mmCIF file of C-alpha atoms in Angstrom:
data_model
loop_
_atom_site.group_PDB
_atom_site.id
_atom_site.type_symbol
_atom_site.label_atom_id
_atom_site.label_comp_id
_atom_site.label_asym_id
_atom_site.label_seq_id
_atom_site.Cartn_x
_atom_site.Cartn_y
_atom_site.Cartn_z
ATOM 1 C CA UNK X 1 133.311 -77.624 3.025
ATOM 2 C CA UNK X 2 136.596 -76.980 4.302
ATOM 3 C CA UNK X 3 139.563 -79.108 4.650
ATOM 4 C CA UNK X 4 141.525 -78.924 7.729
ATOM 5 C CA UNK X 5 144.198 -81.774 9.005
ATOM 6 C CA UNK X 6 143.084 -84.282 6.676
ATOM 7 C CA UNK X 7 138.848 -83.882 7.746
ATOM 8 C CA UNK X 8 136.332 -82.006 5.751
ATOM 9 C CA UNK X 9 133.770 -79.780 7.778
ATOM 10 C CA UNK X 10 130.809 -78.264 6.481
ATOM 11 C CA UNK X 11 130.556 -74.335 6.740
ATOM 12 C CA UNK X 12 127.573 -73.108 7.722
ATOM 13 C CA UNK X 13 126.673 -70.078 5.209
ATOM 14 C CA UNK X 14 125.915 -67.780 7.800
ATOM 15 C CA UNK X 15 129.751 -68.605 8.698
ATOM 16 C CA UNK X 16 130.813 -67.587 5.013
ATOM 17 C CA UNK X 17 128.738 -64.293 5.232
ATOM 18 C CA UNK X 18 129.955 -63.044 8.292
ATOM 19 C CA UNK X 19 133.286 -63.684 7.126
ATOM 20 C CA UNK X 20 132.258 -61.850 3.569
ATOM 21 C CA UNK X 21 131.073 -58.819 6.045
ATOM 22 C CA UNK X 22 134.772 -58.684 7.274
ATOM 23 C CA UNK X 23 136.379 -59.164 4.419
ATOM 24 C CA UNK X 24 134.570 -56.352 2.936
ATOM 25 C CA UNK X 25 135.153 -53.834 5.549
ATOM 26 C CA UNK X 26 138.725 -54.816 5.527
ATOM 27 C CA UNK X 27 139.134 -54.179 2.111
ATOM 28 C CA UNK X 28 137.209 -50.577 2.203
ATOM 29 C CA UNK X 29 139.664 -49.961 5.619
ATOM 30 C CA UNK X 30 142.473 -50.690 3.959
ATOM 31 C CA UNK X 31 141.172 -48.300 0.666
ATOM 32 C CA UNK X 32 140.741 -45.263 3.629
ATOM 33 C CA UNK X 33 144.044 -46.038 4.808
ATOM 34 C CA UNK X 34 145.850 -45.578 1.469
ATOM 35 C CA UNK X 35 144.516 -42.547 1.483
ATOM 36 C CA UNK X 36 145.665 -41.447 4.438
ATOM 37 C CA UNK X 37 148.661 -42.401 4.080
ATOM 38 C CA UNK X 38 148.850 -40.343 0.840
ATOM 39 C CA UNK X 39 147.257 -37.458 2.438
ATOM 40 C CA UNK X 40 150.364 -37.942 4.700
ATOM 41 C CA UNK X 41 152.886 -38.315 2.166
ATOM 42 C CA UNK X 42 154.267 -41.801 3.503
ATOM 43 C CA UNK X 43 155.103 -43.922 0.849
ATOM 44 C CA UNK X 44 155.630 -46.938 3.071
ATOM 45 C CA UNK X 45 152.166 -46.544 4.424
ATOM 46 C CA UNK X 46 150.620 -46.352 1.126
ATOM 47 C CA UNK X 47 152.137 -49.271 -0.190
ATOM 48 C CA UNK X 48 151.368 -51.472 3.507
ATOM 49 C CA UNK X 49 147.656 -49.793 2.724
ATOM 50 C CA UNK X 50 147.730 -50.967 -0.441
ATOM 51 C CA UNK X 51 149.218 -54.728 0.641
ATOM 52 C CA UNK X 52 146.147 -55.310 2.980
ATOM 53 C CA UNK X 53 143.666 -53.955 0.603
ATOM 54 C CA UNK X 54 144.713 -56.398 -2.404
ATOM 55 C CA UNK X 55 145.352 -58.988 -0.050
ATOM 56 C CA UNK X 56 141.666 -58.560 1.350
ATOM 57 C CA UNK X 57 140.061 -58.587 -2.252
ATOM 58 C CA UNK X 58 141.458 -61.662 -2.864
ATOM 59 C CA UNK X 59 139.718 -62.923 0.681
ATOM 60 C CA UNK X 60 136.666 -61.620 -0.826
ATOM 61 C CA UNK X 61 136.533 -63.558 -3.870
ATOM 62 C CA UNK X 62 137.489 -66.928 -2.481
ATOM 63 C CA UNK X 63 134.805 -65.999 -0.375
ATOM 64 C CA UNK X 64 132.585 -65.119 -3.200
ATOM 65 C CA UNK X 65 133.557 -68.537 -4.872
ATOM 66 C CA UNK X 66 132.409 -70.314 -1.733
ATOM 67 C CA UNK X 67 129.003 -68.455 -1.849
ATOM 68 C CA UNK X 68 129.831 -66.183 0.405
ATOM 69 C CA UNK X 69 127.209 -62.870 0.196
ATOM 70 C CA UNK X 70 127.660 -59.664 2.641
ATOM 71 C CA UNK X 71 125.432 -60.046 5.545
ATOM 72 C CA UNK X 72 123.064 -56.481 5.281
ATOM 73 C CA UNK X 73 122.923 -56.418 9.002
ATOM 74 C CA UNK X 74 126.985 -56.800 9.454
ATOM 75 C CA UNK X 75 127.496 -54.694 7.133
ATOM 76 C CA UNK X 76 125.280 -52.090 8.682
ATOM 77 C CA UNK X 77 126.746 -52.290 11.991
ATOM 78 C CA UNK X 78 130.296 -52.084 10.001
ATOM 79 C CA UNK X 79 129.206 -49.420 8.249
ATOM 80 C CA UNK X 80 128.717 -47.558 11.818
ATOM 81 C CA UNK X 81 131.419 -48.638 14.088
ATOM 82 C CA UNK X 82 131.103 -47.375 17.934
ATOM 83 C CA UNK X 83 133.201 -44.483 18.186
ATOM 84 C CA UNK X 84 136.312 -44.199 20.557
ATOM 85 C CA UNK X 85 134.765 -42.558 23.228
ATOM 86 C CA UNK X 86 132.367 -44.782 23.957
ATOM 87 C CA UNK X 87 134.410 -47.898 24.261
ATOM 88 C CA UNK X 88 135.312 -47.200 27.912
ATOM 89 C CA UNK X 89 133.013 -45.842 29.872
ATOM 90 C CA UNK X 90 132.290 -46.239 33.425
ATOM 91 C CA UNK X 91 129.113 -48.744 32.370
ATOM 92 C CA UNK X 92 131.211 -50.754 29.846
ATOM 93 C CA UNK X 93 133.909 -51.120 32.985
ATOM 94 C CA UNK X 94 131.069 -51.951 35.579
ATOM 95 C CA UNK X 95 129.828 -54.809 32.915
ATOM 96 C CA UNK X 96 133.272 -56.204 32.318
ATOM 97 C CA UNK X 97 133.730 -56.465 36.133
ATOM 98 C CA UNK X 98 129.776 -57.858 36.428
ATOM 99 C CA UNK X 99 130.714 -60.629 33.552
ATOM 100 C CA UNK X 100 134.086 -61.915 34.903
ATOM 101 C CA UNK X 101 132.240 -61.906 38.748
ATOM 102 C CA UNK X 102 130.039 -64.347 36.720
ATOM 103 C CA UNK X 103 133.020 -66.013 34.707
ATOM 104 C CA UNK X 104 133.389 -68.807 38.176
ATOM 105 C CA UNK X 105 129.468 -69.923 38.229
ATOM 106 C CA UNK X 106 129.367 -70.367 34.721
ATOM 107 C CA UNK X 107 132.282 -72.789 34.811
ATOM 108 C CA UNK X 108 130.513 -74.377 38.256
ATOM 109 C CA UNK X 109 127.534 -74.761 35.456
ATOM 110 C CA UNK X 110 129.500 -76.251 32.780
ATOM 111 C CA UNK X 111 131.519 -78.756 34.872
ATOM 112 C CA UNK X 112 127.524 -79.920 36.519
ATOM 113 C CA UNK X 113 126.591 -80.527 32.417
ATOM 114 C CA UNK X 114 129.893 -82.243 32.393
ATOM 115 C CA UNK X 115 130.804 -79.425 29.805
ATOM 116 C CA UNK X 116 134.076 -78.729 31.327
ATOM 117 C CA UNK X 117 137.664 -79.884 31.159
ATOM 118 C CA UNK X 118 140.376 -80.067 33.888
ATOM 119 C CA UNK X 119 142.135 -77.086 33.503
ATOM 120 C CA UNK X 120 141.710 -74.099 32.256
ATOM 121 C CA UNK X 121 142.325 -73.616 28.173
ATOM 122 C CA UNK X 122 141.902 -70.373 26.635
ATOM 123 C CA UNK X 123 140.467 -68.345 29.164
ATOM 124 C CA UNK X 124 138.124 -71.225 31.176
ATOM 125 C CA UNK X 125 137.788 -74.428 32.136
ATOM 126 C CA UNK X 126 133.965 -74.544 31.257
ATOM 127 C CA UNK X 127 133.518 -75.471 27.301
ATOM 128 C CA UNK X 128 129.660 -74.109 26.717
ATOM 129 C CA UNK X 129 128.259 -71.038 28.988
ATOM 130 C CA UNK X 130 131.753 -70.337 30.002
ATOM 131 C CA UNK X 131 133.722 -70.396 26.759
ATOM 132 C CA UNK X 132 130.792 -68.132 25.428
ATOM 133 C CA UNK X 133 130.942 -65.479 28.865
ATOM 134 C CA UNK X 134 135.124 -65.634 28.219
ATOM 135 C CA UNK X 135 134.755 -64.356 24.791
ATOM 136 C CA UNK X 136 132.533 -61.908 25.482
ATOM 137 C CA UNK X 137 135.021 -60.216 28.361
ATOM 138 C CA UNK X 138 137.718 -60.781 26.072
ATOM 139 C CA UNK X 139 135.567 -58.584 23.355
ATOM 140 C CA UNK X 140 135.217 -55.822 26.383
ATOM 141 C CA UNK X 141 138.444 -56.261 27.590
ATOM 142 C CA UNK X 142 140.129 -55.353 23.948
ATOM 143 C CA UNK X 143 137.673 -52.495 23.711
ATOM 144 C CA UNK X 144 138.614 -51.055 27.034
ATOM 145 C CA UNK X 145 142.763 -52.730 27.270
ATOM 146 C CA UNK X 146 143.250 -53.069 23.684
ATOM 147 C CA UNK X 147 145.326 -56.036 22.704
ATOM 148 C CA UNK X 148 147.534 -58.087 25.526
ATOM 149 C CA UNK X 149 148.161 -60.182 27.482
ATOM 150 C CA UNK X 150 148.100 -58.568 30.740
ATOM 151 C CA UNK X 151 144.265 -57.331 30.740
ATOM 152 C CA UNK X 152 142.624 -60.170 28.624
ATOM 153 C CA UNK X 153 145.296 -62.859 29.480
ATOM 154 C CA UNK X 154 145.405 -63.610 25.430
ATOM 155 C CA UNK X 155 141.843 -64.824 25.023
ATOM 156 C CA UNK X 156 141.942 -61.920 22.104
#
């Protein structure tokens, strides 16, 4: 359960994993980072390096407390992150442009469900098909953009 504005909401463990996975990998990224930073010789990035790592262990046991465990299938895909090169390519650009060409019909869709709100919050007006399709382009959009408001109008 967590406590937000005065409600309690269940957390679904699968939620708590995932977040575990993260946790995790930000903790063992911010491990490689100290020492590169030392490798370096910048004292300022060690001790930022060192910041996030701490700061991430303690994520990991209040996550542990909750009953949090690592997800093995996260963590595998974690464990091999797609490299650089291979973030924008000509395919991942033609699928952006072939998602956000679909972006209007799933908010048509939405609005016939009665899934949909007046205007548009967060990247569409839709709130089921669409709000999923609008994450997913924002996902491609930081892989290809990085972060910003100019290519993924801040749906990152």
């Amino acid at each position: 359960m967590v406590s937000a504005g005065g409600s309690t909401k269940p957390v679904p463990a699968e939620e708590l994993d995932r977040l575990q996975t993260h946790a995790i990998a930000a903790m063992r990224a911010g491990s490689r980072a100290w020492h590169a930073a030392r490798e370096c010789g910048s004292l300022e990035g060690e001790a930022l390096a060192k910041e996030a790592r701490e700061n991430s262990r303690a994520v990991v046991r209040g996550l542990q407390t909750l009953g949090a465990c690592e997800s093995d299938q996260a963590a595998a895909a974690l464990a091999h992150p797609i490299p650089f090169h291979a973030l924008d390519t000509p395919d991942v650009r033609q699928l952006l442009a072939g998602l956000e060409a679909l972006l209007p019909v799933a908010e048509r869709v939405d609005a016939a469900r009665g899934r949909a709100c007046a205007e548009v919050i967060g990247g569409s007006a839709g709130l089921d098909l669409a709000e999923d399709l609008v994450q997913l382009i924002a996902r491609i959009s930081l892989e290809i953009h990085g972060p910003g408001t100019e290519h993924t109008g801040g749906r990152e």
